[in-house]
PDB file of C-alpha atoms in Angstrom:
ATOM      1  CA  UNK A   1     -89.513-190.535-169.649  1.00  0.00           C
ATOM      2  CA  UNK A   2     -91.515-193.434-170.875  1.00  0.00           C
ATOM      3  CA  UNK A   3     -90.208-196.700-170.988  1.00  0.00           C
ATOM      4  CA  UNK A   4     -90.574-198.353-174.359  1.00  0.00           C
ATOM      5  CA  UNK A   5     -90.158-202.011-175.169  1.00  0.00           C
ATOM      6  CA  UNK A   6     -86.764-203.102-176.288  1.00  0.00           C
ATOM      7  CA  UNK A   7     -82.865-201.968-176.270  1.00  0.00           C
ATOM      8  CA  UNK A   8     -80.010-203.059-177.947  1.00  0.00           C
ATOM      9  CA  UNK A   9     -76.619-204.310-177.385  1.00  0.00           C
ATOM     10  CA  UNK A  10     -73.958-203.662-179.828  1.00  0.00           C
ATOM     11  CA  UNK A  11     -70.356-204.861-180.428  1.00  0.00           C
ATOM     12  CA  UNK A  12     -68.863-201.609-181.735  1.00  0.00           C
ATOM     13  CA  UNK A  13     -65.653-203.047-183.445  1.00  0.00           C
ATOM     14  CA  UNK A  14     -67.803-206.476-184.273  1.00  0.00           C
ATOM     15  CA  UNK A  15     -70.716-205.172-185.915  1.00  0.00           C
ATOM     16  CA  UNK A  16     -72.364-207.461-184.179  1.00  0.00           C
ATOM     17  CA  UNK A  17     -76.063-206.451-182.503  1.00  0.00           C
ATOM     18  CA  UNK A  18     -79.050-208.139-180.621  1.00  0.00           C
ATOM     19  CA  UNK A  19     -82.238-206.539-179.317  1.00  0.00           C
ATOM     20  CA  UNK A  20     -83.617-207.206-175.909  1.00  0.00           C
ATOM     21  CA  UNK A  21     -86.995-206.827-174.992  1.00  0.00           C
ATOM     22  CA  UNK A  22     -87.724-205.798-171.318  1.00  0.00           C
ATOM     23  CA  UNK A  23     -89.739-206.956-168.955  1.00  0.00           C
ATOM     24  CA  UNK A  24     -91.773-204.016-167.837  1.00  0.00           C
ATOM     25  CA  UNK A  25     -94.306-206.318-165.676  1.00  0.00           C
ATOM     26  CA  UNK A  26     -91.651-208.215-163.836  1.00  0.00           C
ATOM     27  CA  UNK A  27     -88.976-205.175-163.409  1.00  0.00           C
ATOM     28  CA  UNK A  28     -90.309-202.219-163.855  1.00  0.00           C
ATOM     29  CA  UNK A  29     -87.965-199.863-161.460  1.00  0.00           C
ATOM     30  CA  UNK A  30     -85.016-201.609-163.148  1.00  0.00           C
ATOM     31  CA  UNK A  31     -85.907-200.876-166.661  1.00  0.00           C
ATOM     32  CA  UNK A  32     -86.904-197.440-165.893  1.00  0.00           C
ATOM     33  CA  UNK A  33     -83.747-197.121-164.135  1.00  0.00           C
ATOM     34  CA  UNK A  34     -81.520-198.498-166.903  1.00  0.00           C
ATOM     35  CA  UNK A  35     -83.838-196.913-169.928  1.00  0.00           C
ATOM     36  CA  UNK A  36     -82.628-193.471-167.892  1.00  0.00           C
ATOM     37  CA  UNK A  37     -78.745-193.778-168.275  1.00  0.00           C
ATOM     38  CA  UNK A  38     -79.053-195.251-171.681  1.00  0.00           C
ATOM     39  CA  UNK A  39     -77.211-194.896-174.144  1.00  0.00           C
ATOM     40  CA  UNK A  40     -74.347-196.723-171.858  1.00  0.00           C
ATOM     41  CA  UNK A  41     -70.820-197.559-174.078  1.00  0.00           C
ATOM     42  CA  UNK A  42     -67.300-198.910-172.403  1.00  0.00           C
ATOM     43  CA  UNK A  43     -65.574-202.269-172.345  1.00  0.00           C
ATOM     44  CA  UNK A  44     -67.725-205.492-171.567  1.00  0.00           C
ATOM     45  CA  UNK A  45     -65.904-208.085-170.099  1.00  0.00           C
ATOM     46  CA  UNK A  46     -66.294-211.639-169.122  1.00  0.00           C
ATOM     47  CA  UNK A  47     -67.311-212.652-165.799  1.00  0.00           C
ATOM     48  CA  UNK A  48     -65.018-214.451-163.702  1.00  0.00           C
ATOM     49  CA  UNK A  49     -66.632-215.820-161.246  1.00  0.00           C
ATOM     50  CA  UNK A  50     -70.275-216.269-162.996  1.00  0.00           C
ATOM     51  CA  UNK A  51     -69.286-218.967-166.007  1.00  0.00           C
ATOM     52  CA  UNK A  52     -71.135-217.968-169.399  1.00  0.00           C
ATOM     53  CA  UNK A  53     -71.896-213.816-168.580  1.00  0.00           C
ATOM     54  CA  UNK A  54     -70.384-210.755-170.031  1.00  0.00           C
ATOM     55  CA  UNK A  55     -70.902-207.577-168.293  1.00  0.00           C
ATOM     56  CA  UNK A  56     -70.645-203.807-168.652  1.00  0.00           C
ATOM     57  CA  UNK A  57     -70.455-201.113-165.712  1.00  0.00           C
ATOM     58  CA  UNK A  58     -72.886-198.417-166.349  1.00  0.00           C
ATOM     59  CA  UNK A  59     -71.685-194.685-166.584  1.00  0.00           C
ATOM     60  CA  UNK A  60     -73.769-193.838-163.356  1.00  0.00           C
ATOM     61  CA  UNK A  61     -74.851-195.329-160.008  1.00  0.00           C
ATOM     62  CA  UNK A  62     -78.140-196.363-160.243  1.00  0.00           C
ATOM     63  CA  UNK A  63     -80.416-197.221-156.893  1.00  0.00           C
ATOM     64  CA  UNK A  64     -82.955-199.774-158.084  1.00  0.00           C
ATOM     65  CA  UNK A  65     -84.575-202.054-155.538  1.00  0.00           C
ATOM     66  CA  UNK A  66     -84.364-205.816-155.886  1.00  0.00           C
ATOM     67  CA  UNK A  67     -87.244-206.823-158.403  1.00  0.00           C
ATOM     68  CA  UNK A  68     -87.164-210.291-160.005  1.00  0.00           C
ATOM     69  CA  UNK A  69     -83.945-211.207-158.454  1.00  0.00           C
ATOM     70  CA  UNK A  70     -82.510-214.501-159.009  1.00  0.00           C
ATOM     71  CA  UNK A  71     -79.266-216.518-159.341  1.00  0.00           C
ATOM     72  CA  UNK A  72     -80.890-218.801-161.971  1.00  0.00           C
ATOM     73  CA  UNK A  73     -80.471-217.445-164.768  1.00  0.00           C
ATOM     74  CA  UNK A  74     -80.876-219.077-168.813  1.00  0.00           C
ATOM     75  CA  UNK A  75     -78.822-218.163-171.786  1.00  0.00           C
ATOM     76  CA  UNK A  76     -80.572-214.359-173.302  1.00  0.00           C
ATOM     77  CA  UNK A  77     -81.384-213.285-169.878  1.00  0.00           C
ATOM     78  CA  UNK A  78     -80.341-209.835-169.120  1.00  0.00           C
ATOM     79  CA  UNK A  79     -79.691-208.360-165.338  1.00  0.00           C
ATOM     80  CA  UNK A  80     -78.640-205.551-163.096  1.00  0.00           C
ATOM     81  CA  UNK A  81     -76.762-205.309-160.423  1.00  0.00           C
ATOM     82  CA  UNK A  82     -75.465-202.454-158.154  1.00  0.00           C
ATOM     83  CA  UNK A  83     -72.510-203.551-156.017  1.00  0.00           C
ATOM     84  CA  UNK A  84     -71.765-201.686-152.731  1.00  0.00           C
ATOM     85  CA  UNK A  85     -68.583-200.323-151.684  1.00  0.00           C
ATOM     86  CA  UNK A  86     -66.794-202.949-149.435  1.00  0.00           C
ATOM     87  CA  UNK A  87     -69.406-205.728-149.859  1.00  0.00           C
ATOM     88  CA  UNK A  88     -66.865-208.534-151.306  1.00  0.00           C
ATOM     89  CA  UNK A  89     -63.384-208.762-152.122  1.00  0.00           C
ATOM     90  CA  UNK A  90     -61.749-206.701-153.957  1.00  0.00           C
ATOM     91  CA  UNK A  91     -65.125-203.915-154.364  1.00  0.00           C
ATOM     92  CA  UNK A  92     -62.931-200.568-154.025  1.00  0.00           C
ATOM     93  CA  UNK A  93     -66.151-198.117-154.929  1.00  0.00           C
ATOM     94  CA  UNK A  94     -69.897-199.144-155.371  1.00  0.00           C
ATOM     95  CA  UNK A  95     -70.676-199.466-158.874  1.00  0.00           C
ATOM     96  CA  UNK A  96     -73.722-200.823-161.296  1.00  0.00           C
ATOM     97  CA  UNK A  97     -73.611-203.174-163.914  1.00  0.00           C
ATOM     98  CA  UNK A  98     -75.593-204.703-167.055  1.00  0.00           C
ATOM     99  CA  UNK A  99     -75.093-208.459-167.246  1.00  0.00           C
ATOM    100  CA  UNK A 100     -76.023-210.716-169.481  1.00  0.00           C
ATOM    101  CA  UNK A 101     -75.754-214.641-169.983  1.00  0.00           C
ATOM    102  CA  UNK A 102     -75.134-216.409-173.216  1.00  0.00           C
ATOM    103  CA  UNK A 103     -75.528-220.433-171.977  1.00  0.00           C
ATOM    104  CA  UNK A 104     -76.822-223.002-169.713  1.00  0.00           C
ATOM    105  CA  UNK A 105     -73.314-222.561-167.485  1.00  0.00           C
ATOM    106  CA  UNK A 106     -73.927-219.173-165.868  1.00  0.00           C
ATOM    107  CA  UNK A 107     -74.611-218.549-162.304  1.00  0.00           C
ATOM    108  CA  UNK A 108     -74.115-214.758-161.340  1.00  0.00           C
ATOM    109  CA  UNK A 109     -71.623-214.839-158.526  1.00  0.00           C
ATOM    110  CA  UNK A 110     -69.183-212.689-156.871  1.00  0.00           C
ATOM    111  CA  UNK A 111     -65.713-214.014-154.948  1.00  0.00           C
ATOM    112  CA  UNK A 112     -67.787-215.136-152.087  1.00  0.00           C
ATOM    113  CA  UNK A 113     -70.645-217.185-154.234  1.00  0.00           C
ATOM    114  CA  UNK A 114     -73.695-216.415-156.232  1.00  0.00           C
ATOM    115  CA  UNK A 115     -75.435-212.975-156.049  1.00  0.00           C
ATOM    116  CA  UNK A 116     -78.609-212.239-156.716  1.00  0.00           C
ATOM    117  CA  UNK A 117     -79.896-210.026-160.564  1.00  0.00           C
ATOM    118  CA  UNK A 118     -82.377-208.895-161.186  1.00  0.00           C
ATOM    119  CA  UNK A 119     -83.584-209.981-164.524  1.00  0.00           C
ATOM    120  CA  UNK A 120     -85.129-207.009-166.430  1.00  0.00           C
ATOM    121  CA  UNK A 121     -84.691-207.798-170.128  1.00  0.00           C
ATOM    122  CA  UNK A 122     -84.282-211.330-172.219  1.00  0.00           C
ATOM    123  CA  UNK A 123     -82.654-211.463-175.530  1.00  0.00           C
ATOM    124  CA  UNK A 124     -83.741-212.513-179.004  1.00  0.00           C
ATOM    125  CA  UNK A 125     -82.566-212.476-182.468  1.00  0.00           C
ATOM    126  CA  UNK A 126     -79.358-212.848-180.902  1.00  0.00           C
ATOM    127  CA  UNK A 127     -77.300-215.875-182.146  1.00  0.00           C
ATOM    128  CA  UNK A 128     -74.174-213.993-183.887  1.00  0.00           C
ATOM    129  CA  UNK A 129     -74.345-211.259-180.307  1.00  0.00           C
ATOM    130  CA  UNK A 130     -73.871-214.747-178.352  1.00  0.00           C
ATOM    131  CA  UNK A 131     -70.692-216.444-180.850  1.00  0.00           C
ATOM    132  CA  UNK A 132     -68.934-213.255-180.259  1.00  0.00           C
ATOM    133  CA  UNK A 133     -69.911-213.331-176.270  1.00  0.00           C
ATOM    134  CA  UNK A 134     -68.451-216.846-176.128  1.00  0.00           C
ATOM    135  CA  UNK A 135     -65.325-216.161-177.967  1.00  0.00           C
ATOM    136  CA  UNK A 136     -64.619-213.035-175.343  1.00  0.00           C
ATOM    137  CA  UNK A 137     -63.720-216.097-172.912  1.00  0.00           C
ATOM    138  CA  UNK A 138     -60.358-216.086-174.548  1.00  0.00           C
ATOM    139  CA  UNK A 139     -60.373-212.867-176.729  1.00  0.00           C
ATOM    140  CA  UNK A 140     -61.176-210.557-173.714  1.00  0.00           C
ATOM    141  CA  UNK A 141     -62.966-207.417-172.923  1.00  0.00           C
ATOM    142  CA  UNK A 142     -64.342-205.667-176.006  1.00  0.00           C
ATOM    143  CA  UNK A 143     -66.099-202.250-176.904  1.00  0.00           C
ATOM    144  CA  UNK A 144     -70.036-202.422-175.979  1.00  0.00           C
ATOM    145  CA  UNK A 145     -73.101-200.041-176.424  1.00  0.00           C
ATOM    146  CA  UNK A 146     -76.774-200.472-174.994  1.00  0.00           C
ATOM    147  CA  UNK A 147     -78.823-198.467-176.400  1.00  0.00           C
ATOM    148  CA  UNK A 148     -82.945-197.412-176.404  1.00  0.00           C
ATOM    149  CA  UNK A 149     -84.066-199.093-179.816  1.00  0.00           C
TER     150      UNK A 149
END
């Protein structure tokens, strides 16, 4: 399927949305990947380890090779990840993830330090997306779609 140019993140029990465009010339793999499996829904949570990101683990394992990988990252910037069975502490099964980061604080990291995104999609439009992103820091994990626009 053709990849068109944006998808959009939704807090379901917020009513809350942003779009993101992607960024076909720097990631294309990755945003055909992720356009594929979309649309995605479960429980974003906060990262732990990363300071300002929220996450969600995609329905599927998706193999996407490293494109535009980086551990600096800005608030808006959106990333993927697919973690390997047994590669850090705590990783039980291989999984991938959607991350995104919503302020100047964020460095994606796992127990053992920062790991590499790869950066396939940058939010706009999004100021009321990022209040409710911020307030998950001490609200916790809450219902999430992406979806093709």
């Amino acid at each position: 399927m053709r990849v068109q140019g944006e998808i959009v993140f939704r807090f379901l029990d917020e009513d809350v949305a942003a779009p993101a465009r992607l960024l076909r010339a720097l990631a294309p793999e990755t945003c055909s990947a992720v356009w594929d499996v979309l649309p995605a829904s479960g429980l974003a949570r906060h990262g732990i380890y990363s300071g300002s990101e929220v996450y969600l683990i995609l329905p599927a394992l998706l193999t996407a090779r490293r494109e535009h990988a980086t551990t600096i990252v800005g608030a808006g910037d959106v990333g993927f990840l697919t973690v390997e069975k047994g590669s850090g502490y705590g990783i039980e099964e291989a999984y991938s993830e959607v991350c995104w980061f919503y302020d100047l604080d964020a460095t994606p990291s796992m127990p053992e330090g920062p790991i590499a995104v790869n950066v396939f999609a940058r939010l706009h439009d999004a100021g009321a997306f990022l209040t409710v992103c911020r307030r998950m820091r001490l609200e916790g994990a809450k219902r999430l779609e992406i979806a093709r626009a």
